PDB file of C-alpha atoms in Angstrom:
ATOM      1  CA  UNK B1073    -145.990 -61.756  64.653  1.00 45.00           C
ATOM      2  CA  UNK B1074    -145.677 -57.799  65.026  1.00 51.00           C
ATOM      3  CA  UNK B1075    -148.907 -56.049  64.179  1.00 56.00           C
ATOM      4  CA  UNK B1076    -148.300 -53.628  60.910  1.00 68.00           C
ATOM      5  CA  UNK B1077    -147.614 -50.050  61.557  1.00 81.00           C
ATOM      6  CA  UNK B1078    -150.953 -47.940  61.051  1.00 87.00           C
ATOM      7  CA  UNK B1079    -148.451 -44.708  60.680  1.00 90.00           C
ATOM      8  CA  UNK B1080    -149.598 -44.044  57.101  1.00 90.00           C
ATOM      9  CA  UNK B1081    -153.346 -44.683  57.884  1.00 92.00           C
ATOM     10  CA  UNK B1082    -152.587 -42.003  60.474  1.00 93.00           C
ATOM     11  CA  UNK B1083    -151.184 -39.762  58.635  1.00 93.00           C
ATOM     12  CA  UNK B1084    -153.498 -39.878  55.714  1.00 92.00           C
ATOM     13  CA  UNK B1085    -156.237 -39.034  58.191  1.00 93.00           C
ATOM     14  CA  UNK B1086    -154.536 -36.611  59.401  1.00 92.00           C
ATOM     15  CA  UNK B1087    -153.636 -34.890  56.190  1.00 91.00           C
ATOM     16  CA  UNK B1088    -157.589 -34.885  55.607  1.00 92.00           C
ATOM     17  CA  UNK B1089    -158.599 -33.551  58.878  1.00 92.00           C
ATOM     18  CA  UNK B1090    -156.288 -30.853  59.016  1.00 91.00           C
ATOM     19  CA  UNK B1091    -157.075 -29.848  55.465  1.00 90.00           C
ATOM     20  CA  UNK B1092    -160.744 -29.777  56.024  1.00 90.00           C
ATOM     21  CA  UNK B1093    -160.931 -28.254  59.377  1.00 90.00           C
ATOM     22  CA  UNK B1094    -157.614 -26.607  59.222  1.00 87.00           C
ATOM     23  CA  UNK B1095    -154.942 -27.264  62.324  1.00 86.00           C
ATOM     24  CA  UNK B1096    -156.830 -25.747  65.116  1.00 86.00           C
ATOM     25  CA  UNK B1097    -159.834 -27.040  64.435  1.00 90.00           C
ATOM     26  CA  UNK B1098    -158.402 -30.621  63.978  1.00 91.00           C
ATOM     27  CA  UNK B1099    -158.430 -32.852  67.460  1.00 92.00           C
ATOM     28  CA  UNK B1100    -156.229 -36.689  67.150  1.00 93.00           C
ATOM     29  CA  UNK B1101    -160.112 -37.806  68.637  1.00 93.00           C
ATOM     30  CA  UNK B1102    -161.391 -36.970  64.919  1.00 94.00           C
ATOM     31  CA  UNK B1103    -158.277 -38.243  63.385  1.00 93.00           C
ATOM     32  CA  UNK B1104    -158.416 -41.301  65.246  1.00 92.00           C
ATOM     33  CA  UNK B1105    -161.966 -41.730  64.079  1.00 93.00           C
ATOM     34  CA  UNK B1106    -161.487 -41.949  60.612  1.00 93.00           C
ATOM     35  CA  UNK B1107    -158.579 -44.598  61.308  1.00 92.00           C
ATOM     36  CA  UNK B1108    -160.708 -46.535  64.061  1.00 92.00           C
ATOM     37  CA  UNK B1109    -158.897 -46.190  66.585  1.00 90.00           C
ATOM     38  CA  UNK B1110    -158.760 -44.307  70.037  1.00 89.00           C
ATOM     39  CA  UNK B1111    -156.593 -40.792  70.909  1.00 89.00           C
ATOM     40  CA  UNK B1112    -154.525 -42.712  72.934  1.00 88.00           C
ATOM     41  CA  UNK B1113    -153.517 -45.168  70.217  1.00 89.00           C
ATOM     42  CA  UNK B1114    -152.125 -42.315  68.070  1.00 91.00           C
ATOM     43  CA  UNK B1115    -149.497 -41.515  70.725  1.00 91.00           C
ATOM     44  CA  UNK B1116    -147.956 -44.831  70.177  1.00 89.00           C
ATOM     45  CA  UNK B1117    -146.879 -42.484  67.155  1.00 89.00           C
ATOM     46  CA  UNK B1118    -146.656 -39.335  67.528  1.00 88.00           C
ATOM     47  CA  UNK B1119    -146.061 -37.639  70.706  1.00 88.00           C
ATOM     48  CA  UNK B1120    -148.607 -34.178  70.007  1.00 87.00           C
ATOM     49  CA  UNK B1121    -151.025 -32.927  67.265  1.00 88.00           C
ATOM     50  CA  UNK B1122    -148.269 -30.667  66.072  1.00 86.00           C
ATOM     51  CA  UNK B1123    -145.871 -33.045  65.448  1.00 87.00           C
ATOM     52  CA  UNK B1124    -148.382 -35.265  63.696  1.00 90.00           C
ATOM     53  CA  UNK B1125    -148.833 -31.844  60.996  1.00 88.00           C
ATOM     54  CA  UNK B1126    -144.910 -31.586  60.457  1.00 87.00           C
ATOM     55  CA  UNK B1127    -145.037 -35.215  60.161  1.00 88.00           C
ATOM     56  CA  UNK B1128    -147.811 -34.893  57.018  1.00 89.00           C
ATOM     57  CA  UNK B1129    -146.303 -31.664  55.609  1.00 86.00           C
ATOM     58  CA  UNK B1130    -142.559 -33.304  55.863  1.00 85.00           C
ATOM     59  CA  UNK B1131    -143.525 -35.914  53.158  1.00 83.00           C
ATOM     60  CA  UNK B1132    -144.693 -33.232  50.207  1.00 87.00           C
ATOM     61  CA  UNK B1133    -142.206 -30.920  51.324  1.00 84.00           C
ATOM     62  CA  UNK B1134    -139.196 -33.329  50.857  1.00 85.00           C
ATOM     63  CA  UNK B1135    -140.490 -34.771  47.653  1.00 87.00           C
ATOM     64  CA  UNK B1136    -140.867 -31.259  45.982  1.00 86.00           C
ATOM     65  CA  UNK B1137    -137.453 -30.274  46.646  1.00 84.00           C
ATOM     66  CA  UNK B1138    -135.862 -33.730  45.484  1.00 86.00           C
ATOM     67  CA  UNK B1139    -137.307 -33.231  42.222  1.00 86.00           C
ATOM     68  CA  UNK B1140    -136.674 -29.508  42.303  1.00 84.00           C
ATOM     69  CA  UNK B1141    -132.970 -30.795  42.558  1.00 85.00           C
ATOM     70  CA  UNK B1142    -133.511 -33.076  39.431  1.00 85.00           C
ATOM     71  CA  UNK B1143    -135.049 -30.012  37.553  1.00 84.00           C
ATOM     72  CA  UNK B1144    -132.065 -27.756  38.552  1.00 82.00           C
ATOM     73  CA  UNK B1145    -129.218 -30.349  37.356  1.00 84.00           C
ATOM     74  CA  UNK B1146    -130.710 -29.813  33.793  1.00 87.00           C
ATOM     75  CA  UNK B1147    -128.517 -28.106  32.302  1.00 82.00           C
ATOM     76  CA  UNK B1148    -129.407 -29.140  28.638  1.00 89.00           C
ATOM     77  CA  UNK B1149    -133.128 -28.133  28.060  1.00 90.00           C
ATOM     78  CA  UNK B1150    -134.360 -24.705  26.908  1.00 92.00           C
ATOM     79  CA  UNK B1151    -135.759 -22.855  29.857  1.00 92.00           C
ATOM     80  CA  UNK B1152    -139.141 -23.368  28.354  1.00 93.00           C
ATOM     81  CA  UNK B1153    -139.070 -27.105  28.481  1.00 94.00           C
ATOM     82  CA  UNK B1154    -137.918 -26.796  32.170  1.00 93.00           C
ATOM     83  CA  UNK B1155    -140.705 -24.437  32.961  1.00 93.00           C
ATOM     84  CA  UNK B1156    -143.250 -26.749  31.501  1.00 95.00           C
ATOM     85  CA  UNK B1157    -141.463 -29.920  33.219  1.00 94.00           C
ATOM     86  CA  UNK B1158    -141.761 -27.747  36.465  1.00 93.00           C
ATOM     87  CA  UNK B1159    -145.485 -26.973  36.694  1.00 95.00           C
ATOM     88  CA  UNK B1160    -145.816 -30.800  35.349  1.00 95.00           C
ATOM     89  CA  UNK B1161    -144.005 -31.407  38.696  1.00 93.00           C
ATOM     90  CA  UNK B1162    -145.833 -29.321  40.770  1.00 93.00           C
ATOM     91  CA  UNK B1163    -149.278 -31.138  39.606  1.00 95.00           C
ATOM     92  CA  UNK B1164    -147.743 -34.020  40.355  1.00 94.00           C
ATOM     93  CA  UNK B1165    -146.951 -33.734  43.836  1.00 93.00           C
ATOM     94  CA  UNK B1166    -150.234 -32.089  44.705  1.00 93.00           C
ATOM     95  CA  UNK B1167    -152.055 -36.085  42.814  1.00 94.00           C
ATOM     96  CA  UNK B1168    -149.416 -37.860  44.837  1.00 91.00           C
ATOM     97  CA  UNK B1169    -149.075 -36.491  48.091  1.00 91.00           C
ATOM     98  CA  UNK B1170    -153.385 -35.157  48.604  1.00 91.00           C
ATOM     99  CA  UNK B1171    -154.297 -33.922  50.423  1.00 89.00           C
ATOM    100  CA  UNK B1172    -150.968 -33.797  52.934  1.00 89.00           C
ATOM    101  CA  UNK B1173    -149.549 -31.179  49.972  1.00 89.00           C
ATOM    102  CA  UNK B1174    -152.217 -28.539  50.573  1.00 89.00           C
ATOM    103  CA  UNK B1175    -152.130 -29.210  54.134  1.00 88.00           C
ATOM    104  CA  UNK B1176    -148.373 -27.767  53.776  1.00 85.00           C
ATOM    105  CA  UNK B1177    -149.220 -24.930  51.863  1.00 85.00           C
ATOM    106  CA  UNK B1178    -152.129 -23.598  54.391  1.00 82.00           C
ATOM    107  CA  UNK B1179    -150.186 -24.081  57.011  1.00 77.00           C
ATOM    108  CA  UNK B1180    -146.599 -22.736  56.089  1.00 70.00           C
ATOM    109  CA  UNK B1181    -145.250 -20.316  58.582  1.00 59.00           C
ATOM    110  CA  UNK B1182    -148.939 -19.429  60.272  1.00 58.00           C
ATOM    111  CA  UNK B1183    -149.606 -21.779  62.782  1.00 54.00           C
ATOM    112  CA  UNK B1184    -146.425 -23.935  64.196  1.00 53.00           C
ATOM    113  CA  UNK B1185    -143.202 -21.974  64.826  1.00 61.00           C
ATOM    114  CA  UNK B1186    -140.752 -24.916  65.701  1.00 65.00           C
ATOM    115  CA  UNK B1187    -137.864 -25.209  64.168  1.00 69.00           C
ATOM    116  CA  UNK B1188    -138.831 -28.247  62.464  1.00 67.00           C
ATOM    117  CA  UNK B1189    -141.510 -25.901  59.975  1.00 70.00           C
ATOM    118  CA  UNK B1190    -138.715 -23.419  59.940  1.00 74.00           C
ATOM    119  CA  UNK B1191    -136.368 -25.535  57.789  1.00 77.00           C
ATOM    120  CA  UNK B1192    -139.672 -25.997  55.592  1.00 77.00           C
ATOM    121  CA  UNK B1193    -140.342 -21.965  55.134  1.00 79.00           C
ATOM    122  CA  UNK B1194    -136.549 -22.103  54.100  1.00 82.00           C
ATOM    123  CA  UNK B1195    -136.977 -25.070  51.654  1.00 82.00           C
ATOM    124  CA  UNK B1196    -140.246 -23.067  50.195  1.00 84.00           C
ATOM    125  CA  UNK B1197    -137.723 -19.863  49.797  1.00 87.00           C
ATOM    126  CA  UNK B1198    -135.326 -22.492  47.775  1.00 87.00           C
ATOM    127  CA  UNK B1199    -138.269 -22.740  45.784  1.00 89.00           C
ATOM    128  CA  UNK B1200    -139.374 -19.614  45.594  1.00 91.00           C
ATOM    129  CA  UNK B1201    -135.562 -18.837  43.740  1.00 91.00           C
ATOM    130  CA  UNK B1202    -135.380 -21.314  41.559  1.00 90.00           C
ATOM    131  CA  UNK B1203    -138.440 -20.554  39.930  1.00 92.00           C
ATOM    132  CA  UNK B1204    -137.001 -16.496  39.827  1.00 94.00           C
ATOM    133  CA  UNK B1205    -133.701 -18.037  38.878  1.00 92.00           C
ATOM    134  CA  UNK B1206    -135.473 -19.960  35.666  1.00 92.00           C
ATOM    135  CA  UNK B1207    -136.958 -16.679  34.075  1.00 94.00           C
ATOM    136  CA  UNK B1208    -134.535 -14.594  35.207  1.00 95.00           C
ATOM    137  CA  UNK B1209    -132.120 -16.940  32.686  1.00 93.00           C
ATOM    138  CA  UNK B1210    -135.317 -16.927  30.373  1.00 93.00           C
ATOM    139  CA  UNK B1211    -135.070 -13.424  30.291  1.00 93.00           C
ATOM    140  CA  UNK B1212    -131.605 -12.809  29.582  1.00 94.00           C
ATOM    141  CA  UNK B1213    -131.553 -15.879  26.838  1.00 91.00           C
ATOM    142  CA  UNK B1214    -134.665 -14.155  25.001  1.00 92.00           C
ATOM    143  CA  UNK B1215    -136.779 -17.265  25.257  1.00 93.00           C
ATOM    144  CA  UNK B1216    -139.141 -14.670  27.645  1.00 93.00           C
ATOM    145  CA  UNK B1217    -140.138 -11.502  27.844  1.00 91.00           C
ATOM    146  CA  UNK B1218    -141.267 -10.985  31.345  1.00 91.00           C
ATOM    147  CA  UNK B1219    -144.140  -7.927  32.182  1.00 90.00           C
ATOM    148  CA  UNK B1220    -141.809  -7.286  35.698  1.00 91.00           C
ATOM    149  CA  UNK B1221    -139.106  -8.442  37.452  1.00 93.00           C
ATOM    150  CA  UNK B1222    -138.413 -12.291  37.356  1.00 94.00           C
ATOM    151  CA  UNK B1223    -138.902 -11.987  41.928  1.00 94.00           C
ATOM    152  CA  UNK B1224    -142.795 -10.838  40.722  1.00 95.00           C
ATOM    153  CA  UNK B1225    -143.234 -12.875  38.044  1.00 94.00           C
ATOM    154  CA  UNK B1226    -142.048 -16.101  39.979  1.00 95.00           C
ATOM    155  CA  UNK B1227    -144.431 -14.822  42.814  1.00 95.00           C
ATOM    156  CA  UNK B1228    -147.394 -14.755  39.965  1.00 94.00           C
ATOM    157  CA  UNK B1229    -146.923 -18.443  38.465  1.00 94.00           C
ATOM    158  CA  UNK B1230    -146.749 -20.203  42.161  1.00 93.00           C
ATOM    159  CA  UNK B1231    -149.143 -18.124  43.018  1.00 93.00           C
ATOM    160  CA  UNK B1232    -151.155 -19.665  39.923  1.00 94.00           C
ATOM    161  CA  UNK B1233    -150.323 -23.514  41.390  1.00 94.00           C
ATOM    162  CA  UNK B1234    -150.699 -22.553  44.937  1.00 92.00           C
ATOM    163  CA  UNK B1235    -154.535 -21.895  44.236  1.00 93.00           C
ATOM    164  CA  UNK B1236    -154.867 -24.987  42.719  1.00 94.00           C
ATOM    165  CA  UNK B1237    -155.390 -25.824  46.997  1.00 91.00           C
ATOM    166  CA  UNK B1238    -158.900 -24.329  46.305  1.00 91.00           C
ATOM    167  CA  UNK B1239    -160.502 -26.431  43.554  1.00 94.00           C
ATOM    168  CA  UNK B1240    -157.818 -29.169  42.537  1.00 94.00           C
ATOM    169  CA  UNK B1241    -158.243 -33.155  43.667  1.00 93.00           C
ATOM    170  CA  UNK B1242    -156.567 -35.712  41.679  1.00 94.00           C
ATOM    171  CA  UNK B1243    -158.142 -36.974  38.400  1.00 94.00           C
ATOM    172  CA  UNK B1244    -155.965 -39.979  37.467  1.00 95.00           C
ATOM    173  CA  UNK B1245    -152.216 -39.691  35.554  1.00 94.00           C
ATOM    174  CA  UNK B1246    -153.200 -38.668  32.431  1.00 96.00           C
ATOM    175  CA  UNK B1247    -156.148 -35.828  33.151  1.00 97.00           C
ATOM    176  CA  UNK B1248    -153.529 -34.534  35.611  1.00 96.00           C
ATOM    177  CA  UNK B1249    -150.643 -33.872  33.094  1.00 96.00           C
ATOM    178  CA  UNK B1250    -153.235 -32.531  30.394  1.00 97.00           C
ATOM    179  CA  UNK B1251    -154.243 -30.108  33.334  1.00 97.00           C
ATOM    180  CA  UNK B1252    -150.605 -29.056  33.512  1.00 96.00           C
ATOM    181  CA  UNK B1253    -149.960 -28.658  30.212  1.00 96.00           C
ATOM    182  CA  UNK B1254    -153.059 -26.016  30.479  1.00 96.00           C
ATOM    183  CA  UNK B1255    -151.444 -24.143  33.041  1.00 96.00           C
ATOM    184  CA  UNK B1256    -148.374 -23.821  31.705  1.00 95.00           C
ATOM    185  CA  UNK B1257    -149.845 -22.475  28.107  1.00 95.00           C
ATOM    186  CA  UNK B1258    -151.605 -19.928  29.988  1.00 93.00           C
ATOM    187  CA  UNK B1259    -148.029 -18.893  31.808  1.00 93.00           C
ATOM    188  CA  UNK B1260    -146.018 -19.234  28.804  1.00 93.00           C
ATOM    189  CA  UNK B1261    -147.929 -16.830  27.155  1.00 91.00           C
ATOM    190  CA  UNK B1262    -147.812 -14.301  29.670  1.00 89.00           C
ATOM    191  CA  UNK B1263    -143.962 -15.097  29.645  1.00 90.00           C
ATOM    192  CA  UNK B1264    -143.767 -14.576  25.832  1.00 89.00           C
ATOM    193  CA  UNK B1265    -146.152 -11.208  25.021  1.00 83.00           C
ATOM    194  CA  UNK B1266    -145.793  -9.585  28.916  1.00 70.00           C
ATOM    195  CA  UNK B1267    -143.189  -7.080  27.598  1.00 64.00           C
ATOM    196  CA  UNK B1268    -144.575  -6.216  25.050  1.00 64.00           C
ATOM    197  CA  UNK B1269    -148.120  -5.891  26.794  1.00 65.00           C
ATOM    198  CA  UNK B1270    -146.048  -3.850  29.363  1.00 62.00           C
ATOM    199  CA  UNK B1271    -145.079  -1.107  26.875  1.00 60.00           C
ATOM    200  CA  UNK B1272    -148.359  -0.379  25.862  1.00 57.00           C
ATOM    201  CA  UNK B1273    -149.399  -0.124  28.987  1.00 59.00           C
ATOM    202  CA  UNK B1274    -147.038   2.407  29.340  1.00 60.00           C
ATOM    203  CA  UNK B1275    -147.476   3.955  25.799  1.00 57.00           C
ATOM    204  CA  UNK B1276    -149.131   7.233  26.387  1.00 58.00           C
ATOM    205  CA  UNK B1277    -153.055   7.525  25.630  1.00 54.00           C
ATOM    206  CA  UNK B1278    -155.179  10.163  23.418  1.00 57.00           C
ATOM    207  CA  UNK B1279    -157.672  12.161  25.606  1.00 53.00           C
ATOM    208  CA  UNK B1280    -160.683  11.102  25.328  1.00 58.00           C
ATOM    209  CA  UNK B1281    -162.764  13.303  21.947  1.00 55.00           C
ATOM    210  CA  UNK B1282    -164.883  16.156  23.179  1.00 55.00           C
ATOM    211  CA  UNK B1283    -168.535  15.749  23.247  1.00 61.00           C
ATOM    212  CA  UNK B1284    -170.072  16.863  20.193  1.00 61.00           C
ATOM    213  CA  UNK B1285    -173.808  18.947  20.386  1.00 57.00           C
ATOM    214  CA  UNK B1286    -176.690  17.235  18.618  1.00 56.00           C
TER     215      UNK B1286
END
């Protein structure tokens, strides 16, 4: 009988090499190593250590934009609840798809310039505007009131996830979705008082009292 594929095994090793030595540091002797298996063996799968990253990156990548597609065809929910259901999404693919998720976003656009990772930079700018697109149409509805333009704003809040690469690993289904739920109270209420914390900013300021003698 054929042998079973050890493509996933690969690619989970992978996905932890690369994420904690980073792509040039990673060699497919290491990777093989945590799989138990020789260099050679890998090429039965992959024909280069580059295309074994867009292979771990493709997986995260794909998944993120097929529910990003889901998200989008809601065209019933306040733009609140699709905010919330978003950063609930984005936790979610970082638990499913660790490390191989964080491997994507270190590596986006700064170490392999085929044009494989260049359909992935434009799938992370398809993102990038549907986030802007969501509180832009917060904005206008009332539901927000953003401190700056929805393009900074969006930049802010998956800024916020993206540094979740730093500190986050997966804590089971239900610690996960409480930690979204956090994240998303702390963006919602910059999204709800940044206008207004925005015009006093801008409010003009008494000068400061004189110094009075003793």
């Amino acid at each position: 009988m054929p042998r079973p594929s050890r493509r996933p095994e690969i690619l989970l090793a992978a996905g932890e090499e690369f994420r904690e030595h980073g792509y040039e540091n990673a060699t497919l002797e290491s990777i093989g190593a945590r799989v138990g298996i020789l260099k050679g063996s890998i090429y039965n799968y992959v024909g280069s250590k580059e295309e074994l990253l867009l292979a771990v990156v493709e997986q995260p990548a794909r998944a993120l934009l097929a529910e990003l597609d889901l998200l989008r065809a809601d065209t019933h929910s306040s733009v609140t609840v699709r905010l919330q259901e978003l950063i609930r999404m984005q936790v979610r693919i970082f638990s499913e798809w660790y490390p191989a998720a964080f491997v994507y976003l270190r590596h986006l656009g700064h170490v392999v310039q085929s044009p494989k990772f260049a359909e992935f930079r434009e799938m992370d700018g398809r993102y990038m505007a549907a986030v802007e697109g969501l509180l832009a149409e917060g904005a206008a509805s009332g539901e927000f009131s953003l401190a700056a333009e929805p393009r900074t704003v969006a930049r802010a809040i998956v800024g916020m996830l993206d540094w979740m690469q730093h500190w986050f690993t997966p804590r089971g289904e239900v610690e996960d979705l409480e930690l979204a739920d956090e994240l998303f109270a702390m963006a919602l209420g910059g999204l709800i008082a940044g206008g207004s914390m925005r015009a006093l900013n801008r409010s003009p300021r008494p000068a400061p009292a004189a110094p009075t003698r003793p």
